[in-house]
Short mmCIF file of C-alpha atoms and ligand atoms in Angstrom, two decimals:
data_model
loop_
_atom_site.label_atom_id
_atom_site.label_comp_id
_atom_site.label_asym_id
_atom_site.label_seq_id
_atom_site.Cartn_x
_atom_site.Cartn_y
_atom_site.Cartn_z
CA MET M 1 63.35 123.88 242.40
CA PHE M 2 60.87 121.11 241.71
CA HIS M 3 57.71 120.63 243.78
CA ASP M 4 55.33 117.73 244.14
CA PRO M 5 52.68 116.89 246.77
CA ASP M 6 54.36 113.49 247.28
CA PHE M 7 57.40 115.27 248.75
CA THR M 8 55.28 115.94 251.87
CA PRO M 9 53.78 112.46 252.17
CA PHE M 10 51.99 112.91 255.52
CA THR M 11 50.74 115.59 257.87
CA PRO M 12 52.63 115.73 261.20
CA ARG M 13 50.32 115.01 264.15
CA GLU M 14 49.84 117.54 266.94
CA THR M 15 49.51 114.69 269.45
CA PRO M 16 51.31 111.35 269.07
CA SER M 17 49.37 108.21 268.27
CA PHE M 18 50.09 104.64 269.27
CA LEU M 19 49.06 103.35 265.82
CA ALA M 20 51.42 105.71 264.04
CA VAL M 21 54.40 104.13 265.82
CA SER M 22 54.08 100.93 263.82
CA ARG M 23 52.61 102.56 260.67
CA ASN M 24 54.86 105.58 260.16
CA TYR M 25 56.45 106.87 263.36
CA LEU M 26 57.48 110.13 261.64
CA GLU M 27 53.86 111.27 261.86
CA ASN M 28 54.34 111.58 265.62
CA TYR M 29 56.83 114.45 265.34
CA ALA M 30 54.69 117.56 265.68
CA PRO M 31 54.96 120.53 263.26
CA GLU M 32 57.12 122.22 265.93
CA ALA M 33 59.86 119.63 265.27
CA TYR M 34 60.54 121.35 261.92
CA ARG M 35 61.11 124.74 263.57
CA THR M 36 62.69 124.22 266.95
CA ASP M 37 66.18 123.19 268.23
CA PHE M 38 65.32 120.66 270.89
CA PHE M 39 62.21 119.23 272.49
CA SER M 40 61.38 116.60 275.06
CA ALA M 41 58.44 114.27 275.23
CA LYS M 42 57.17 112.05 277.95
CA GLY M 43 56.61 109.33 275.36
CA LEU M 44 53.11 108.18 274.50
CA TRP M 45 52.36 106.63 277.88
CA PRO M 46 53.27 107.68 281.38
CA PHE M 47 55.56 104.68 281.97
CA PHE M 48 57.77 105.36 278.95
CA PRO M 49 61.07 107.08 279.63
CA ARG M 50 61.24 110.73 278.81
CA MET M 51 62.81 111.15 275.36
CA HIS M 52 64.71 114.09 273.93
CA TYR M 53 64.83 115.16 270.29
CA VAL M 54 67.55 117.25 268.70
CA VAL M 55 67.12 119.22 265.47
CA SER M 56 69.85 121.86 265.80
CA PRO M 57 73.23 121.54 264.04
CA GLU M 58 75.03 123.02 267.09
CA LEU M 59 73.50 120.51 269.52
CA ILE M 60 74.11 117.69 267.04
CA GLU M 61 77.77 118.66 266.87
CA GLU M 62 77.96 118.48 270.65
CA LEU M 63 76.12 115.14 270.82
CA LEU M 64 77.82 113.28 267.97
CA VAL M 65 81.19 114.97 267.69
CA THR M 66 82.64 117.11 270.47
CA ARG M 67 81.12 115.15 273.38
CA ALA M 68 80.61 111.84 271.56
CA ASP M 69 82.35 109.96 274.42
CA ALA M 70 79.65 111.02 276.85
CA PHE M 71 76.99 109.09 274.91
CA ARG M 72 76.56 105.51 273.68
CA ARG M 73 73.96 103.93 271.39
CA ASP M 74 70.44 104.35 272.74
CA ASP M 75 68.95 101.46 274.70
CA ILE M 76 65.71 101.21 272.70
CA ALA M 77 67.34 100.73 269.26
CA SER M 78 70.10 98.56 270.76
CA LYS M 79 67.58 96.17 272.32
CA ALA M 80 65.29 96.19 269.29
CA LEU M 81 68.02 95.65 266.69
CA ARG M 82 70.12 93.15 268.64
CA GLY M 83 69.27 89.71 267.36
CA PRO M 84 68.53 90.68 263.77
CA VAL M 85 71.84 92.61 263.87
CA GLU M 86 74.42 90.66 265.84
CA GLY M 87 75.87 91.85 269.11
CA GLU M 88 79.57 91.53 268.28
CA THR M 89 79.37 93.92 265.33
CA LEU M 90 81.07 97.31 264.98
CA PHE M 91 77.62 98.90 265.03
CA PHE M 92 76.96 97.76 268.62
CA SER M 93 80.41 97.77 270.15
CA GLU M 94 81.42 100.54 272.54
CA GLY M 95 84.59 101.98 274.10
CA ALA M 96 87.90 100.15 273.54
CA GLU M 97 86.11 97.29 271.76
CA TRP M 98 84.60 99.74 269.23
CA LYS M 99 87.96 101.51 268.73
CA TRP M 100 89.74 98.29 267.84
CA GLN M 101 86.99 97.08 265.48
CA ARG M 102 86.82 100.45 263.75
CA ARG M 103 90.63 100.44 263.29
CA ALA M 104 90.47 96.90 261.89
CA ILE M 105 87.57 97.58 259.51
CA SER M 106 88.37 101.08 258.22
CA PRO M 107 91.24 100.09 255.87
CA ALA M 108 88.84 97.85 253.92
CA PHE M 109 86.89 101.02 253.08
CA ARG M 110 89.91 103.09 252.01
CA TYR M 111 89.19 105.13 248.90
CA GLU M 112 91.62 103.22 246.67
CA ASN M 113 89.90 99.95 247.64
CA ILE M 114 86.51 101.46 246.80
CA LEU M 115 87.69 102.79 243.44
CA ALA M 116 88.98 99.33 242.54
CA LEU M 117 85.39 98.11 242.89
CA VAL M 118 83.92 100.55 240.33
CA PRO M 119 84.00 97.93 237.51
CA PHE M 120 81.90 95.66 239.75
CA PHE M 121 79.43 98.44 240.45
CA VAL M 122 79.11 98.89 236.67
CA ARG M 123 78.66 95.15 236.12
CA CYS M 124 75.91 94.90 238.73
CA ALA M 125 74.09 97.87 237.16
CA GLN M 126 74.48 96.27 233.74
CA ALA M 127 72.98 93.02 235.02
CA GLN M 128 69.93 95.03 236.13
CA ALA M 129 69.84 96.79 232.73
CA ALA M 130 69.93 93.40 230.97
CA GLU M 131 66.86 92.30 232.93
CA TRP M 132 64.98 95.50 232.14
CA ARG M 133 65.95 95.22 228.46
CA ARG M 134 63.73 92.15 228.25
CA LEU M 135 60.64 94.19 229.20
CA ASP M 136 58.31 96.00 226.80
CA ASP M 137 58.71 99.75 226.49
CA GLY M 138 56.58 101.52 229.08
CA ALA M 139 56.64 98.50 231.42
CA THR M 140 56.22 99.24 235.12
CA VAL M 141 58.94 98.12 237.50
CA GLU M 142 59.09 98.17 241.30
CA ILE M 143 62.21 100.24 241.80
CA THR M 144 62.83 99.39 245.48
CA GLU M 145 62.93 95.66 244.69
CA ALA M 146 65.13 96.20 241.65
CA MET M 147 67.59 98.33 243.62
CA SER M 148 67.63 95.80 246.48
CA ARG M 149 68.74 93.11 244.03
CA THR M 150 71.35 95.40 242.47
CA THR M 151 72.88 96.64 245.73
CA PHE M 152 72.81 93.17 247.22
CA ALA M 153 74.77 91.85 244.24
CA VAL M 154 77.24 94.72 244.79
CA ILE M 155 77.72 94.12 248.49
CA GLU M 156 77.89 90.36 248.09
CA LYS M 157 80.68 90.62 245.52
CA ALA M 158 82.49 93.42 247.34
CA VAL M 159 82.42 91.58 250.64
CA PHE M 160 82.93 87.97 249.59
CA GLY M 161 84.17 88.07 246.02
CA ALA M 162 82.21 85.28 244.39
CA SER M 163 80.73 82.17 246.00
CA GLU M 164 78.92 79.60 243.89
CA ASN M 165 77.11 78.20 246.90
CA PHE M 166 75.51 81.46 247.98
CA ASP M 167 71.86 81.99 247.06
CA GLY M 168 71.48 85.79 247.04
CA GLU M 169 67.78 85.73 246.09
CA ARG M 170 67.00 83.50 249.07
CA PHE M 171 69.12 85.67 251.36
CA ILE M 172 67.19 88.82 250.33
CA ALA M 173 63.86 87.00 250.73
CA ALA M 174 64.90 85.88 254.24
CA LEU M 175 65.97 89.42 255.15
CA ARG M 176 62.66 91.00 254.16
CA PRO M 177 60.63 89.90 257.24
CA VAL M 178 63.66 90.64 259.44
CA LEU M 179 63.84 94.24 258.22
CA GLY M 180 60.06 94.55 258.38
CA SER M 181 60.05 93.53 262.05
CA PHE M 182 62.02 96.51 263.38
CA ALA M 183 59.09 98.86 264.05
CA TRP M 184 57.31 96.12 266.04
CA ARG M 185 60.46 95.26 267.94
CA MET M 186 60.95 98.94 268.87
CA LEU M 187 57.39 99.08 270.10
CA ALA M 188 57.90 95.93 272.20
CA VAL M 189 61.04 97.41 273.77
CA MET M 190 59.25 100.67 274.52
CA PHE M 191 56.63 98.62 276.41
CA ARG M 192 59.51 96.85 278.22
CA LEU M 193 58.57 93.54 276.59
CA PRO M 194 61.17 91.08 275.22
CA PRO M 195 61.32 91.76 271.45
CA ASP M 196 62.24 88.14 270.64
CA TRP M 197 59.18 86.74 272.37
CA THR M 198 56.48 89.38 272.06
CA PRO M 199 53.99 88.34 269.36
CA TYR M 200 53.73 90.69 266.40
CA PRO M 201 52.64 90.15 262.78
CA GLY M 202 55.41 88.26 261.00
CA LEU M 203 57.32 87.19 264.15
CA LEU M 204 57.86 83.59 263.01
CA ALA M 205 58.99 84.62 259.51
CA ALA M 206 61.38 87.20 261.03
CA ARG M 207 62.83 84.57 263.39
CA ALA M 208 63.29 82.03 260.59
CA GLY M 209 64.77 84.73 258.34
CA SER M 210 67.23 85.80 261.03
CA ARG M 211 68.35 82.23 261.56
CA PHE M 212 68.81 81.67 257.83
CA VAL M 213 70.90 84.81 257.23
CA HIS M 214 73.11 84.07 260.23
CA GLU M 215 73.76 80.50 259.07
CA ALA M 216 74.36 81.53 255.45
CA THR M 217 76.92 84.16 256.58
CA ALA M 218 78.71 81.70 258.88
CA LYS M 219 78.85 79.19 255.99
CA LEU M 220 80.45 81.78 253.72
CA LEU M 221 83.14 82.47 256.29
CA ALA M 222 83.82 78.74 256.79
CA GLU M 223 84.08 78.28 253.02
CA ARG M 224 86.59 81.09 252.71
CA ARG M 225 88.68 79.80 255.60
CA ALA M 226 88.73 76.36 253.95
CA ARG M 227 89.95 77.85 250.65
CA LYS M 228 92.85 79.60 252.42
CA GLU M 229 93.35 82.08 249.58
CA GLU M 230 94.24 85.73 250.03
CA THR M 231 91.89 88.20 248.33
CA ARG M 232 91.39 91.95 248.31
CA ASP M 233 87.62 91.83 248.86
CA ILE M 234 86.33 93.16 252.19
CA LEU M 235 86.39 89.73 253.84
CA GLY M 236 89.97 89.22 252.70
CA LEU M 237 90.92 92.59 254.18
CA LEU M 238 89.15 91.80 257.45
CA LEU M 239 90.81 88.39 257.69
CA SER M 240 94.22 90.02 257.44
CA ALA M 241 93.31 92.95 259.73
CA LYS M 242 95.51 93.21 262.80
CA ASP M 243 95.45 95.82 265.54
CA PRO M 244 98.77 97.67 265.15
CA GLU M 245 98.97 98.18 268.94
CA SER M 246 97.94 94.80 270.37
CA GLY M 247 98.37 92.50 267.34
CA ARG M 248 94.81 91.28 267.92
CA VAL M 249 92.91 89.77 264.96
CA MET M 250 89.16 89.36 264.53
CA THR M 251 87.47 86.31 266.04
CA ASP M 252 85.06 84.27 263.91
CA ALA M 253 82.13 85.62 265.93
CA GLU M 254 83.23 89.21 265.19
CA LEU M 255 83.79 88.40 261.52
CA VAL M 256 80.39 86.75 261.06
CA ALA M 257 78.65 89.58 262.94
CA ASN M 258 80.29 92.27 260.81
CA LEU M 259 79.84 90.46 257.50
CA HIS M 260 76.22 89.93 258.34
CA GLY M 261 75.95 93.63 259.30
CA PHE M 262 77.50 94.73 256.00
CA LEU M 263 75.19 92.49 253.99
CA LEU M 264 72.18 93.82 255.83
CA ALA M 265 72.89 97.51 256.40
CA GLY M 266 75.14 97.91 253.37
CA HIS M 267 72.54 96.85 250.85
CA GLU M 268 69.25 98.05 252.36
CA THR M 269 70.39 101.66 252.89
CA SER M 270 71.86 102.07 249.40
CA ALA M 271 68.83 100.30 247.87
CA VAL M 272 66.33 102.73 249.36
CA ALA M 273 68.54 105.75 248.59
CA LEU M 274 68.76 104.66 244.94
CA ALA M 275 65.05 103.91 244.71
CA TRP M 276 64.16 107.40 246.01
CA THR M 277 66.71 108.90 243.63
CA PHE M 278 65.20 107.28 240.52
CA TRP M 279 61.70 108.15 241.74
CA LEU M 280 62.66 111.81 242.32
CA LEU M 281 64.31 111.94 238.90
CA ALA M 282 61.15 110.46 237.40
CA LYS M 283 59.23 113.36 238.95
CA ASP M 284 61.79 115.96 237.85
CA GLN M 285 62.52 115.14 234.21
CA ALA M 286 64.78 118.18 233.73
CA SER M 287 67.18 116.96 236.45
CA GLN M 288 66.98 113.45 235.01
CA GLN M 289 68.07 114.74 231.59
CA ARG M 290 70.86 116.82 233.14
CA ALA M 291 72.21 113.79 235.02
CA ARG M 292 71.95 111.67 231.86
CA GLU M 293 73.95 114.22 229.87
CA GLU M 294 76.60 114.24 232.57
CA ALA M 295 76.78 110.43 232.46
CA GLU M 296 77.21 110.57 228.67
CA ARG M 297 80.00 113.12 228.99
CA VAL M 298 81.80 111.25 231.75
CA ALA M 299 81.57 107.75 230.29
CA GLY M 300 81.80 108.66 226.58
CA ASP M 301 81.54 105.48 224.51
CA GLY M 302 82.67 103.31 227.37
CA GLU M 303 81.57 102.98 230.96
CA VAL M 304 82.15 104.73 234.26
CA THR M 305 85.66 103.86 235.49
CA PRO M 306 87.71 104.34 238.66
CA GLU M 307 89.36 107.29 236.90
CA THR M 308 86.11 109.03 235.84
CA VAL M 309 83.64 108.29 238.64
CA GLU M 310 84.69 111.46 240.51
CA ASN M 311 83.45 113.54 237.56
CA LEU M 312 79.83 112.55 238.20
CA VAL M 313 79.41 115.80 240.10
CA PHE M 314 75.76 116.58 239.39
CA THR M 315 74.82 112.91 239.91
CA ARG M 316 76.30 113.09 243.41
CA GLN M 317 74.35 116.29 244.06
CA VAL M 318 71.16 114.48 243.02
CA LEU M 319 71.97 111.66 245.43
CA GLN M 320 72.65 114.12 248.24
CA GLU M 321 69.39 115.96 247.64
CA SER M 322 67.55 112.65 247.47
CA MET M 323 69.00 111.61 250.87
CA ARG M 324 68.02 115.02 252.26
CA LEU M 325 64.35 114.58 251.38
CA PHE M 326 64.28 110.83 252.08
CA PRO M 327 67.18 110.00 254.44
CA PRO M 328 67.64 106.20 254.59
CA PHE M 329 67.90 106.48 258.40
CA ALA M 330 65.28 108.92 259.66
CA ALA M 331 66.70 109.16 263.21
CA LEU M 332 69.87 108.36 265.17
CA GLY M 333 69.74 107.48 268.85
CA ARG M 334 72.13 108.04 271.75
CA GLN M 335 72.01 107.33 275.48
CA PRO M 336 73.92 109.46 278.02
CA ARG M 337 76.46 107.43 279.99
CA GLU M 338 75.43 109.39 283.11
CA ASP M 339 73.16 112.32 283.98
CA THR M 340 74.42 115.21 281.90
CA THR M 341 73.49 118.26 279.84
CA LEU M 342 73.23 118.95 276.14
CA GLY M 343 73.60 122.65 275.46
CA PRO M 344 71.41 124.23 278.15
CA TYR M 345 69.22 121.11 278.54
CA ARG M 346 69.44 118.51 281.32
CA VAL M 347 69.40 114.89 280.18
CA ALA M 348 69.21 111.99 282.63
CA ALA M 349 71.12 108.76 282.00
CA LYS M 350 67.94 106.77 281.41
CA GLU M 351 66.58 109.25 278.87
CA PRO M 352 67.47 108.60 275.21
CA VAL M 353 68.32 111.44 272.83
CA TYR M 354 67.37 111.25 269.15
CA VAL M 355 68.74 113.27 266.24
CA LEU M 356 65.70 113.56 263.97
CA THR M 357 67.38 113.49 260.59
CA TRP M 358 64.03 113.60 258.78
CA CYS M 359 63.03 116.86 260.53
CA LEU M 360 66.56 118.35 260.41
CA HIS M 361 66.68 117.87 256.63
CA ARG M 362 63.32 119.65 256.28
CA HIS M 363 63.94 122.26 258.97
CA GLU M 364 62.36 125.61 258.13
CA LYS M 365 65.28 127.63 259.56
CA LEU M 366 68.00 125.64 257.83
CA TRP M 367 66.68 125.14 254.31
CA ASP M 368 65.01 127.45 251.78
CA ASP M 369 61.87 125.85 250.48
CA PRO M 370 62.62 122.65 252.46
CA THR M 371 60.16 120.35 250.68
CA GLY M 372 61.28 121.27 247.14
CA PHE M 373 63.71 119.06 245.20
CA ASP M 374 66.78 121.00 244.07
CA PRO M 375 70.10 119.16 243.55
CA ASP M 376 71.87 122.53 243.19
CA ARG M 377 71.58 122.98 246.96
CA PHE M 378 74.63 120.72 247.01
CA ALA M 379 76.67 122.71 244.50
CA PRO M 380 79.96 123.52 246.31
CA GLU M 381 79.23 127.21 247.05
CA GLN M 382 75.76 126.55 248.46
CA ALA M 383 76.90 123.55 250.47
CA LYS M 384 79.77 125.55 251.98
CA ALA M 385 77.39 128.24 253.22
CA ARG M 386 75.45 125.77 255.37
CA HIS M 387 76.24 124.49 258.86
CA ARG M 388 78.23 121.27 258.54
CA TYR M 389 75.80 119.37 260.75
CA ALA M 390 72.61 120.56 259.06
CA TYR M 391 72.82 117.52 256.78
CA LEU M 392 73.77 114.06 258.02
CA PRO M 393 72.48 111.08 256.07
CA PHE M 394 75.60 109.17 257.16
CA GLY M 395 75.74 110.47 260.74
CA ALA M 396 78.72 112.45 262.04
CA GLY M 397 81.68 112.25 264.39
CA PRO M 398 83.64 109.13 265.29
CA ARG M 399 80.71 106.82 264.53
CA ILE M 400 80.04 108.26 261.07
CA CYS M 401 79.08 105.53 258.59
CA VAL M 402 82.15 103.47 257.76
CA GLY M 403 80.60 102.65 254.35
CA MET M 404 79.91 106.26 253.30
CA GLY M 405 82.55 106.49 250.54
CA PHE M 406 81.62 103.02 249.33
CA ALA M 407 77.90 103.87 249.16
CA LEU M 408 78.38 107.23 247.39
CA THR M 409 80.69 105.78 244.75
CA GLU M 410 78.50 102.72 244.26
CA MET M 411 75.31 104.77 243.93
CA ALA M 412 76.77 107.36 241.54
CA THR M 413 78.05 104.55 239.28
CA ILE M 414 74.70 102.74 239.27
CA VAL M 415 72.66 105.90 238.59
CA ALA M 416 74.94 106.98 235.72
CA THR M 417 74.99 103.50 234.14
CA LEU M 418 71.21 103.05 234.20
CA LEU M 419 70.29 106.61 233.18
CA ARG M 420 72.24 106.23 229.96
CA GLU M 421 69.97 103.43 228.85
CA PHE M 422 66.55 104.12 230.36
CA ARG M 423 64.12 106.98 230.91
CA PHE M 424 62.25 106.75 234.21
CA GLU M 425 58.70 108.09 234.56
CA THR M 426 56.17 108.01 237.36
CA VAL M 427 53.02 105.89 237.16
CA PRO M 428 49.83 107.98 237.02
CA GLY M 429 47.57 107.48 240.00
CA HIS M 430 50.29 106.31 242.39
CA ARG M 431 50.36 108.27 245.66
CA LEU M 432 53.25 107.90 248.03
CA GLU M 433 52.86 106.63 251.58
CA LEU M 434 55.83 106.02 253.86
CA ALA M 435 56.44 102.93 255.98
CA PRO M 436 59.84 103.48 257.62
CA THR M 437 61.17 100.49 259.56
CA PHE M 438 64.90 99.78 259.60
CA ALA M 439 65.30 102.15 256.64
CA MET M 440 63.09 104.72 254.92
CA ARG M 441 60.87 102.44 252.85
CA PRO M 442 57.73 103.40 250.96
CA LYS M 443 54.54 101.58 251.89
CA GLY M 444 53.92 98.88 249.28
CA ALA M 445 55.45 99.52 245.91
CA LEU M 446 57.35 102.43 244.39
CA PRO M 447 56.43 101.85 240.76
CA LEU M 448 58.21 103.51 237.84
CA ARG M 449 57.68 103.28 234.10
CA LEU M 450 60.71 102.49 231.96
CA THR M 451 61.44 103.48 228.40
CA ARG M 452 64.56 102.22 226.73
CA LEU M 453 66.63 104.89 225.03
CA SER M 454 68.31 104.18 221.74
CA ARG M 455 71.79 103.64 223.13
CA GLU M 456 72.65 100.47 224.92
CA THR M 457 74.94 100.30 227.92
CA PRO M 458 78.09 98.76 226.49
CA VAL M 459 78.87 95.29 227.70
CA THR M 460 81.85 95.25 230.04
CA ARG M 461 84.82 94.83 227.79
CA THR M 462 86.87 92.61 230.00
CA GLU M 463 85.67 90.17 232.60
CA ARG M 464 87.50 91.60 235.56
CA GLN M 465 88.25 89.94 238.82
CA ILE M 466 88.58 91.85 242.07
CA PRO M 467 92.12 93.19 241.76
CA ALA M 468 94.59 91.06 243.68
C1 HEM D 501 73.21 105.13 251.44
C2 HEM D 501 73.84 104.25 252.16
C3 HEM D 501 74.10 104.34 253.64
C4 HEM D 501 73.58 105.20 254.58
C5 HEM D 501 72.59 106.33 254.37
C6 HEM D 501 74.16 104.85 255.86
C7 HEM D 501 73.91 105.51 257.04
C8 HEM D 501 74.58 105.27 258.23
C9 HEM D 501 74.44 106.08 259.43
C10 HEM D 501 73.52 107.27 259.58
C11 HEM D 501 75.26 105.57 260.37
C12 HEM D 501 75.55 106.15 261.75
C13 HEM D 501 74.67 105.59 262.81
C14 HEM D 501 74.85 106.30 264.15
O1 HEM D 501 75.67 107.20 264.31
O2 HEM D 501 74.13 105.92 265.06
C15 HEM D 501 75.91 104.41 259.78
C16 HEM D 501 76.80 103.61 260.45
C17 HEM D 501 77.34 102.47 259.90
N1 HEM D 501 77.24 102.06 258.59
FE1 HEM D 501 76.21 102.97 257.11
N2 HEM D 501 75.01 103.80 255.68
C18 HEM D 501 75.02 103.46 254.34
C19 HEM D 501 75.77 102.47 253.74
C20 HEM D 501 76.60 101.61 254.40
C21 HEM D 501 77.40 100.58 253.77
C22 HEM D 501 77.46 100.33 252.26
C23 HEM D 501 78.04 99.93 254.77
C24 HEM D 501 79.00 98.77 254.71
C25 HEM D 501 79.24 98.02 253.70
C26 HEM D 501 77.68 100.56 256.03
C27 HEM D 501 78.11 100.16 257.27
C28 HEM D 501 77.93 100.89 258.44
C29 HEM D 501 78.51 100.51 259.73
C30 HEM D 501 79.35 99.26 260.02
C31 HEM D 501 78.15 101.51 260.64
C32 HEM D 501 78.51 101.57 262.13
C33 HEM D 501 79.75 102.43 262.29
C34 HEM D 501 80.19 102.60 263.74
O3 HEM D 501 79.36 102.48 264.65
O4 HEM D 501 81.39 102.87 263.94
N3 HEM D 501 76.80 101.58 255.76
N4 HEM D 501 75.48 104.27 258.49
#
């Protein structure tokens, strides 16, 4: 078990504060949230709807799994995210519309399709390694930025194959103000103001960014349609997706919305999860060395492959423990379709219910020493002894993350590839502050010091294409 004061980066407030909502809304969950099962709050102001918070695995199972049909996405997040995330996407669809989209999209994320992408995951990690190789030993890097570039390269290639006309750097730069606007948009919605028109810092940049990413995604789709070739990347699989019951295929609006959603959610979540993972390993050098030795064993003189990636067992445990302490999504929201109950509690239709993943993952009754870092919590025996819904970085039930297998395989490959070549250390004097918006981001930078180890990541032996 490894401890560090940065693993408890703020003190929960006894009474909620308006300022904390835009700074770090997690501060507003009182100490009680880490001990109880369920609590309700009137919101910060009398005219806010009453909100309910769930931190019990049994109630979570009821909400997300056994009675999932009785709830839809919560109104606050839906209104705040719609615009930056497009309406026709799987993420926002409900009922029969959601069922058909999920059926159409799921095959693209089948395990054999994900494994076929492992060489690309390696290549993207190697491109990052090549950049770092140019730095002096002991240089400081901003790990969140570096991982954003790496995971964006991954998702871009996995989704679209290659496109010469796509400017990934510009796309990421345009996304930054969009992602940064979420906390303000939530606040606007909570005040019943229109999030697209309420002034907040960075509104114009967020609007321009949103427009740019939408247009760039639509252009990519048009380009692919013009080329008329069949490919096995995610777009290719979506283009050929057909509902087995109705024969329906995806419209261009649905395709653009989902591609845009994958580019946005698929890279930001994995980027922050990887950044926290390297930062935690920089704190806990013993776990870093153990993961490095595993990577050496698994990859030998070559690289991680579709056949060996499964053997990165400890690396996956590290990733799971990292997403426990710093879950990329700190909360999941639902809205009852009508007045109902959850366990013994009454919940009105207008009252949203939130699963507080951050508090659940640090719950005093569910975890020994909840703020310590210990990847062995996820060793099979220990994991089996826990309630299945005590840990949910990817959600649960029918709406569980469709990209979960993709993200876990991608992240394990990237961690193993980079650990073999670099040692990661923390920068003295840096103190962590959180600034969660769309995902669990640190405030400002998350700096790490890099030292190059003697071995070099081997260059990919063959220039592979996405398997046809
Ligand atoms: C570490 C990486 C990731 C994390 C932690 C994560 C987390 C989540 C969570 C918690 C949900 C459920 C939301 C809810 O129930 O309200 C979700 C849904 C979703 N995720 Fe992920 N995700 C990750 C990576 C990805 C990737 C790589 C993709 C796609 C390329 C993706 C696409 C989606 C989609 C489309 C949904 C909506 C599914 C539905 O509503 O049926 N995610 N994700």
